[in-house]
Amino acid sequence: MPIFSNRTFRITIGFAASLLVCLASHYLYTQSTTQPIAQQNLTSQNLSSIHNNFLLPQPSNKQGKQNTPSTKEPTIVPKTYQVIDELQKDKFQVSGDRVFTQGKLPTVKVDFNQADLLATLSNTRKYFEDYATEDPNLQRPGLLQTQGITVQDAIGTLDFMIAVLQEDINNKRPTRLQDPNFINTNFRVMKWSAYNPENPGQRRLRLTKYAVFIHPGSRKKTRTFNTAIYSLKDNLITDDFYTKYTKQDVLSGIYEPGGKEFGKVETLAYLTRQGLEEALMEGTILIKFTDGSEALFNVDRNNGIPYIRGTVATAQKRYWYFRKVNAIKGYGYKIDAKISISPGVTFAGDILNIGLGKVVALEYLQGGRKQLKLGIIADTGGAFLPNLHQLDFLAGIFQGKTDFARNIRQLPEYATAYILVKK
């Protein structure tokens, strides 16, 4: 019995050992064959996620959950940018680092009217909200994409500034946006070095000035007021007849009684010839009529002929049609959508290549002391498409050129410029 039990015990132990070896071998084989499949599936999922994130805009992650893919646009930042003109045609390439570098505002108070800036920021933000799908220009990141700055960054900057201004105004205190330390802490301060292909040595931005001028006018043609401004009729706007005629054609009388296009436009007012040229150049005019009434008029549509830089105003072939408006108007893809803007806080600039709604701080010397002025690009014009070296400052409403010149004398011809982007 002991001999039998010992043998039986050895057989049982041997069988158990063999069974354990087999099970272990099967387990190792299973792991070696299934693990690559699991890794392959994970890799496939990751590639699919990366592909989707690169091609498709993702919803924002407002709750800040971990392990959620980034919602930003593609992280590949181009080093160069293709500058376009107002007809969306390529003009030249420029390195982003040549134009924008990281900067810092000097420690002097930032000057602007709080209520005017808030109104213009809010009106510009609303334009983004209302016309994002109708105006393709709003989707252009422009030259700042070379610095990783997106359209959403620009909108976020507007939202933050509006919130700060509203809070500070409601609390009846000077706004924090006038504190350069607050700006340097909360914003990326991008120094804007002018890029002018015709003047490679220019580094500071040229600051021109524009205004709304008050002009006398008449509702009827007279010997003095003999040059009309016209409005396109709503039922004929889709007809491109007006693109066939230059400014000189219009001035020859084609819309006047007896002219070949008489009846196709509405006459808004009659000015002097000089008054017309100033209205075309400035974009908005306040007319005081001989009957004692007054009204604001803003450019609506042009004849499709580009503005030719360097050509005198009277020889320009571009012609603008006007509309009556209830405020000074800036950029907008159509007259009813144009942004209401305020003097002192508005710049006209290159909205295709720099971008609508960019907040700009200007640094310059006045009386030997540094000054900072803040405003927003909410207007444009033919002289700014393309233009990476100039801004036009809306100075106000003036009786005439003498009054205008006296007011802008304190402003510089050139300034160091910074674009502010919320961190």
Coordinates of C-alpha atoms in Angstrom, one line a residue:
M1 CA 0.0 0.0 0.0
P2 CA 2.7 2.5 0.8
I3 CA 4.5 1.6 -2.4
F4 CA 1.3 2.0 -4.4
S5 CA 0.4 5.3 -2.8
N6 CA 3.9 6.8 -3.4
R7 CA 3.7 5.9 -7.1
T8 CA 0.2 7.2 -7.4
F9 CA 1.3 10.4 -5.7
R10 CA 4.2 10.9 -8.2
I11 CA 1.9 10.3 -11.2
T12 CA -0.6 12.8 -9.8
I13 CA 2.1 15.5 -9.3
G14 CA 3.6 14.9 -12.7
F15 CA 0.2 15.3 -14.4
A16 CA -0.5 18.5 -12.5
A17 CA 2.9 19.9 -13.4
S18 CA 2.3 19.1 -17.1
L19 CA -1.1 20.7 -16.9
L20 CA 0.3 23.9 -15.4
V21 CA 3.0 24.1 -18.1
C22 CA 0.4 23.7 -20.9
L23 CA -1.8 26.4 -19.3
A24 CA 1.1 28.7 -18.9
S25 CA 2.2 28.1 -22.6
H26 CA -1.4 28.8 -23.8
Y27 CA -1.6 32.0 -21.8
L28 CA 1.7 33.3 -23.1
Y29 CA 0.7 32.4 -26.7
T30 CA -2.6 34.2 -26.3
Q31 CA -0.9 37.3 -24.9
S32 CA 1.6 37.3 -27.7
T33 CA -1.1 37.1 -30.4
T34 CA -3.7 39.4 -28.9
Q35 CA -1.5 42.2 -27.6
P36 CA -0.4 43.5 -31.0
I37 CA -4.1 43.5 -32.0
A38 CA -5.0 45.7 -29.0
Q39 CA -2.1 48.0 -29.8
Q40 CA -3.1 48.2 -33.4
N41 CA -6.7 49.1 -32.5
L42 CA -5.4 51.8 -30.1
T43 CA -3.1 53.2 -32.8
S44 CA -6.0 53.2 -35.3
Q45 CA -8.2 55.0 -32.9
N46 CA -5.5 57.6 -32.2
L47 CA -4.9 58.2 -35.8
S48 CA -8.6 58.6 -36.5
S49 CA -8.8 61.1 -33.6
I50 CA -5.9 63.1 -34.8
H51 CA -7.3 63.1 -38.4
N52 CA -10.7 64.3 -37.1
N53 CA -9.2 67.0 -34.9
F54 CA -7.0 68.3 -37.7
L55 CA -9.8 68.5 -40.3
L56 CA -12.9 69.3 -38.3
P57 CA -13.5 72.2 -35.8
Q58 CA -14.2 70.7 -32.4
P59 CA -16.6 72.1 -29.7
S60 CA -14.9 74.1 -26.9
N61 CA -14.1 72.3 -23.7
K62 CA -15.6 74.8 -21.3
Q63 CA -15.5 72.4 -18.3
G64 CA -11.8 71.7 -18.5
K65 CA -12.1 67.9 -18.2
Q66 CA -8.9 65.9 -18.4
N67 CA -8.1 63.4 -21.1
T68 CA -10.2 65.4 -23.6
P69 CA -8.6 66.1 -27.0
S70 CA -7.5 69.7 -27.6
T71 CA -10.2 71.8 -29.3
K72 CA -7.8 74.2 -30.9
E73 CA -7.3 74.6 -34.6
P74 CA -4.3 72.7 -36.2
T75 CA -1.2 73.2 -34.2
I76 CA 1.0 73.5 -37.3
V77 CA 1.8 77.2 -37.5
P78 CA 2.9 78.6 -40.9
K79 CA 6.0 80.7 -40.9
T80 CA 5.1 82.7 -44.0
Y81 CA 1.9 84.3 -45.1
Q82 CA 0.5 85.1 -48.6
V83 CA -0.8 88.7 -48.6
I84 CA -3.8 89.3 -50.8
D85 CA -5.5 92.4 -52.2
E86 CA -9.1 93.4 -52.1
L87 CA -9.9 91.2 -55.1
Q88 CA -8.5 88.2 -53.1
K89 CA -5.5 88.0 -55.5
D90 CA -2.0 87.1 -54.2
K91 CA 0.3 90.0 -54.0
F92 CA 3.4 88.9 -52.1
Q93 CA 4.7 86.6 -49.3
V94 CA 6.0 87.8 -46.0
S95 CA 7.5 86.1 -43.0
G96 CA 5.3 86.4 -39.9
D97 CA 8.3 87.0 -37.6
R98 CA 9.3 89.9 -39.8
V99 CA 6.1 91.7 -38.9
F100 CA 5.1 90.4 -35.4
T101 CA 7.3 89.8 -32.3
Q102 CA 6.5 89.5 -28.6
G103 CA 6.5 93.0 -27.0
K104 CA 5.6 94.9 -23.9
L105 CA 3.7 98.1 -23.3
P106 CA 5.6 100.9 -21.5
T107 CA 4.4 101.8 -18.0
V108 CA 2.3 104.9 -18.9
K109 CA -1.5 105.3 -18.7
V110 CA -3.4 104.1 -21.8
D111 CA -5.6 106.8 -23.2
F112 CA -9.1 106.3 -24.6
N113 CA -12.7 107.2 -23.9
Q114 CA -14.2 104.2 -22.0
A115 CA -17.8 104.6 -23.2
D116 CA -16.7 105.1 -26.8
L117 CA -14.4 102.1 -26.8
L118 CA -17.0 99.9 -25.2
A119 CA -19.6 100.8 -27.8
T120 CA -17.2 100.2 -30.7
L121 CA -15.9 96.9 -29.3
S122 CA -19.5 95.7 -28.6
N123 CA -20.7 96.7 -32.1
T124 CA -17.7 94.9 -33.7
R125 CA -18.3 91.8 -31.6
K126 CA -22.0 91.8 -32.6
Y127 CA -20.9 91.9 -36.3
F128 CA -19.0 88.7 -35.8
E129 CA -22.0 87.1 -34.1
D130 CA -24.5 88.3 -36.7
Y131 CA -22.6 87.8 -40.0
A132 CA -20.1 85.0 -39.4
T133 CA -21.7 82.8 -42.1
E134 CA -22.5 85.7 -44.5
D135 CA -19.2 87.5 -44.6
P136 CA -16.3 85.1 -45.5
N137 CA -13.7 87.8 -44.6
L138 CA -14.5 87.1 -40.9
Q139 CA -13.0 83.6 -41.1
R140 CA -9.6 84.8 -42.3
P141 CA -7.0 84.5 -39.5
G142 CA -4.7 86.7 -41.6
L143 CA -1.0 87.3 -40.9
L144 CA -1.4 86.7 -37.2
Q145 CA -1.9 83.0 -37.9
T146 CA 1.9 82.9 -38.2
Q147 CA 1.9 83.6 -34.4
G148 CA -0.6 80.9 -33.6
I149 CA -3.4 83.5 -33.2
T150 CA -6.8 82.4 -34.5
V151 CA -10.1 84.2 -35.3
Q152 CA -11.5 82.7 -32.0
D153 CA -8.6 84.4 -30.2
A154 CA -9.6 87.7 -31.6
I155 CA -13.2 87.2 -30.6
G156 CA -12.1 86.1 -27.1
T157 CA -10.1 89.3 -26.8
L158 CA -13.2 91.4 -27.6
D159 CA -15.3 89.4 -25.1
F160 CA -12.8 89.9 -22.3
M161 CA -12.3 93.6 -23.0
I162 CA -16.1 94.2 -23.1
A163 CA -16.5 92.3 -19.8
V164 CA -13.7 94.3 -18.1
L165 CA -15.1 97.7 -19.4
Q166 CA -18.7 96.9 -18.4
E167 CA -17.6 95.8 -14.9
D168 CA -15.4 98.9 -14.4
I169 CA -17.9 101.4 -15.7
N170 CA -20.7 99.8 -13.6
N171 CA -18.5 100.1 -10.5
K172 CA -17.7 103.8 -11.5
R173 CA -14.0 103.3 -11.5
P174 CA -11.2 103.9 -14.0
T175 CA -11.0 100.8 -16.2
R176 CA -8.2 98.3 -15.7
L177 CA -7.6 98.5 -19.5
Q178 CA -5.9 101.8 -18.9
D179 CA -3.3 100.1 -16.7
P180 CA -0.3 98.9 -18.8
N181 CA 0.6 96.4 -16.1
F182 CA -2.9 94.8 -16.3
I183 CA -2.5 94.6 -20.1
N184 CA 1.0 93.1 -20.0
T185 CA -0.2 90.5 -17.5
N186 CA -3.4 89.5 -19.3
F187 CA -2.6 89.9 -23.0
R188 CA -0.1 88.8 -25.5
V189 CA 1.4 92.1 -26.6
M190 CA 2.5 91.6 -30.3
K191 CA 4.7 94.3 -31.5
W192 CA 3.8 95.2 -35.1
S193 CA 6.8 96.2 -37.3
A194 CA 5.7 97.9 -40.4
Y195 CA 6.2 96.0 -43.7
N196 CA 6.3 98.3 -46.7
P197 CA 7.6 96.8 -49.9
E198 CA 8.1 100.3 -51.3
N199 CA 10.0 101.4 -48.2
P200 CA 11.9 98.5 -46.8
G201 CA 13.5 100.6 -44.1
Q202 CA 10.1 101.6 -42.5
R203 CA 9.6 100.0 -39.1
R204 CA 7.0 102.1 -37.3
L205 CA 3.5 102.3 -38.6
R206 CA 2.4 105.4 -40.4
L207 CA -0.6 107.0 -38.7
T208 CA -2.9 108.9 -41.1
K209 CA -6.1 110.5 -39.9
Y210 CA -9.6 110.7 -41.3
A211 CA -12.8 112.4 -40.2
V212 CA -16.4 113.1 -40.9
F213 CA -16.7 116.6 -42.4
I214 CA -19.7 118.8 -42.3
H215 CA -20.6 120.1 -45.7
P216 CA -23.3 122.4 -46.9
G217 CA -25.5 120.9 -49.5
S218 CA -28.8 121.1 -51.3
R219 CA -31.7 118.8 -52.0
K220 CA -32.0 120.4 -55.4
K221 CA -29.3 121.1 -58.0
T222 CA -28.1 124.7 -58.0
R223 CA -25.3 126.7 -59.5
T224 CA -23.2 126.2 -56.4
F225 CA -24.3 122.7 -55.4
N226 CA -24.1 121.0 -58.8
T227 CA -22.5 117.6 -58.0
A228 CA -24.8 114.8 -56.8
I229 CA -24.3 111.8 -54.6
Y230 CA -26.5 108.9 -55.5
S231 CA -28.0 105.8 -53.9
L232 CA -28.7 102.5 -55.7
K233 CA -32.4 101.6 -55.7
D234 CA -33.1 98.4 -53.8
N235 CA -34.9 96.8 -56.7
L236 CA -31.9 97.3 -59.0
I237 CA -29.0 96.4 -56.7
T238 CA -28.7 93.0 -58.2
D239 CA -28.3 94.5 -61.6
D240 CA -24.7 95.2 -62.3
F241 CA -25.3 98.2 -64.5
Y242 CA -23.4 100.5 -62.1
T243 CA -20.2 98.6 -62.5
K244 CA -19.9 99.7 -66.1
Y245 CA -19.3 103.3 -65.3
T246 CA -16.3 105.2 -63.9
K247 CA -16.5 108.2 -61.7
Q248 CA -16.0 110.4 -64.7
D249 CA -18.9 108.7 -66.5
V250 CA -21.1 109.5 -63.5
L251 CA -20.0 113.1 -63.4
S252 CA -20.8 113.5 -67.1
G253 CA -24.5 113.3 -66.1
I254 CA -25.6 109.7 -67.0
Y255 CA -28.0 109.7 -64.0
E256 CA -29.3 113.2 -64.5
P257 CA -32.4 114.1 -66.5
G258 CA -31.7 113.3 -70.2
G259 CA -28.8 110.9 -69.2
K260 CA -28.9 107.3 -70.5
E261 CA -29.3 105.8 -67.0
F262 CA -31.7 108.4 -65.7
G263 CA -34.1 106.9 -63.2
K264 CA -31.9 104.0 -62.1
V265 CA -30.6 105.6 -59.0
E266 CA -31.9 108.0 -56.3
T267 CA -30.4 111.4 -55.9
L268 CA -29.6 112.0 -52.2
A269 CA -28.1 115.4 -52.2
Y270 CA -26.1 117.9 -54.3
L271 CA -22.6 119.1 -53.1
T272 CA -19.8 121.1 -54.6
R273 CA -17.3 119.0 -56.6
Q274 CA -14.8 119.3 -53.7
G275 CA -17.5 118.2 -51.3
L276 CA -18.0 115.0 -53.4
E277 CA -14.3 114.2 -53.5
E278 CA -14.0 114.6 -49.7
A279 CA -17.1 112.4 -49.2
L280 CA -15.7 109.7 -51.5
M281 CA -12.3 109.9 -49.7
E282 CA -13.7 109.9 -46.1
G283 CA -16.5 107.5 -46.6
T284 CA -19.0 109.4 -44.4
I285 CA -20.3 113.0 -44.7
L286 CA -22.6 115.1 -42.6
I287 CA -24.6 117.4 -44.9
K288 CA -26.3 120.5 -43.6
F289 CA -28.9 121.3 -46.2
T290 CA -30.0 124.8 -47.2
D291 CA -33.5 124.1 -45.8
G292 CA -32.0 123.8 -42.3
S293 CA -32.1 120.0 -42.0
E294 CA -29.0 117.7 -41.8
A295 CA -28.2 114.0 -42.3
L296 CA -25.4 111.5 -42.3
F297 CA -24.5 109.6 -45.4
N298 CA -22.1 106.6 -45.8
V299 CA -20.6 104.8 -48.8
D300 CA -22.6 101.7 -49.7
R301 CA -21.3 100.1 -52.9
N302 CA -18.6 100.9 -55.4
N303 CA -18.4 100.3 -59.1
G304 CA -15.8 97.5 -58.7
I305 CA -12.9 99.5 -59.9
P306 CA -9.9 99.3 -57.5
Y307 CA -8.5 102.4 -55.8
I308 CA -5.1 103.3 -57.4
R309 CA -2.6 104.3 -54.9
G310 CA -0.6 107.4 -56.0
T311 CA -3.3 108.7 -58.4
V312 CA -4.9 112.1 -57.5
A313 CA -8.4 111.9 -56.2
T314 CA -10.0 113.6 -59.2
A315 CA -8.4 111.1 -61.6
Q316 CA -9.6 108.0 -59.7
K317 CA -12.0 105.9 -61.6
R318 CA -13.6 104.3 -58.6
Y319 CA -17.0 105.7 -57.6
W320 CA -19.0 105.1 -54.5
Y321 CA -22.8 105.1 -54.1
F322 CA -24.1 106.3 -50.7
R323 CA -26.9 105.5 -48.2
K324 CA -28.4 107.6 -45.4
V325 CA -27.3 106.3 -42.0
N326 CA -28.0 107.0 -38.4
A327 CA -24.4 106.9 -37.1
I328 CA -20.8 107.0 -38.4
K329 CA -20.3 103.6 -40.1
G330 CA -17.2 101.5 -40.4
Y331 CA -16.7 98.1 -42.0
G332 CA -19.5 95.9 -43.2
Y333 CA -20.1 93.6 -46.2
K334 CA -23.3 95.5 -46.9
I335 CA -24.7 98.9 -45.9
D336 CA -27.3 97.5 -43.5
A337 CA -24.6 95.5 -41.7
K338 CA -21.9 98.2 -41.3
I339 CA -20.5 98.6 -37.8
S340 CA -21.4 101.8 -35.9
I341 CA -18.1 103.3 -34.8
S342 CA -16.9 106.1 -32.5
P343 CA -14.1 108.7 -33.2
G344 CA -11.0 108.5 -31.0
V345 CA -11.1 104.7 -30.7
T346 CA -11.4 103.5 -34.3
F347 CA -8.8 102.6 -36.8
A348 CA -9.3 101.9 -40.5
G349 CA -6.9 99.2 -41.6
D350 CA -6.3 96.0 -43.6
I351 CA -9.1 93.8 -42.5
L352 CA -8.2 91.0 -45.0
N353 CA -4.6 90.5 -43.9
I354 CA -4.5 92.0 -40.3
G355 CA -8.1 91.3 -39.5
L356 CA -11.3 93.0 -38.4
G357 CA -11.6 93.5 -34.6
K358 CA -7.9 93.6 -33.8
V359 CA -7.2 95.8 -30.8
V360 CA -4.3 98.1 -31.3
A361 CA -2.2 100.1 -28.8
L362 CA -0.1 103.0 -30.3
E363 CA 3.1 104.2 -28.5
Y364 CA 4.4 107.6 -29.4
L365 CA 6.1 110.8 -28.0
Q366 CA 4.2 114.0 -27.3
G367 CA 6.0 116.9 -25.8
G368 CA 8.9 114.6 -25.0
R369 CA 6.7 112.2 -23.0
K370 CA 5.5 108.7 -24.0
Q371 CA 1.9 108.3 -24.8
L372 CA -0.3 105.2 -25.3
K373 CA -3.6 105.3 -27.3
L374 CA -5.9 102.3 -27.6
G375 CA -8.4 101.5 -30.4
I376 CA -9.9 98.8 -32.6
I377 CA -9.7 98.1 -36.3
A378 CA -13.3 98.4 -37.3
D379 CA -13.1 100.2 -40.6
T380 CA -11.2 99.8 -43.9
G381 CA -10.7 101.4 -47.3
G382 CA -9.1 100.9 -50.7
A383 CA -5.8 102.3 -49.5
F384 CA -5.5 99.5 -46.9
L385 CA -5.9 96.4 -49.2
P386 CA -3.2 95.3 -48.8
N387 CA -1.4 97.5 -46.3
L388 CA 0.9 96.2 -43.5
H389 CA 2.4 99.5 -42.7
Q390 CA -0.4 102.0 -42.0
L391 CA -3.5 102.7 -39.9
D392 CA -6.0 105.5 -40.4
F393 CA -7.3 107.1 -37.2
L394 CA -10.9 108.3 -37.0
A395 CA -10.4 111.7 -35.4
G396 CA -13.9 113.1 -35.2
I397 CA -16.5 115.3 -36.9
F398 CA -15.2 118.7 -38.1
Q399 CA -16.4 121.8 -39.8
G400 CA -13.5 121.8 -42.3
K401 CA -9.9 121.1 -43.0
T402 CA -8.6 123.9 -40.8
D403 CA -10.5 122.6 -37.8
F404 CA -9.4 119.1 -38.6
A405 CA -5.7 120.0 -39.0
R406 CA -5.7 121.9 -35.7
N407 CA -7.1 118.8 -33.9
I408 CA -4.7 116.2 -35.3
R409 CA -1.6 118.3 -34.8
Q410 CA -1.0 116.6 -31.5
L411 CA -1.1 113.1 -33.1
P412 CA 2.1 111.6 -34.5
E413 CA 2.8 110.8 -38.1
Y414 CA 4.5 107.5 -37.1
A415 CA 4.0 105.3 -34.1
T416 CA 5.1 102.0 -32.6
A417 CA 2.1 99.7 -32.7
Y418 CA 1.1 96.6 -30.7
I419 CA -1.8 94.2 -31.2
L420 CA -3.3 92.9 -28.0
V421 CA -4.5 89.3 -27.8
K422 CA -6.0 87.8 -24.6
K423 CA -3.8 85.1 -23.2

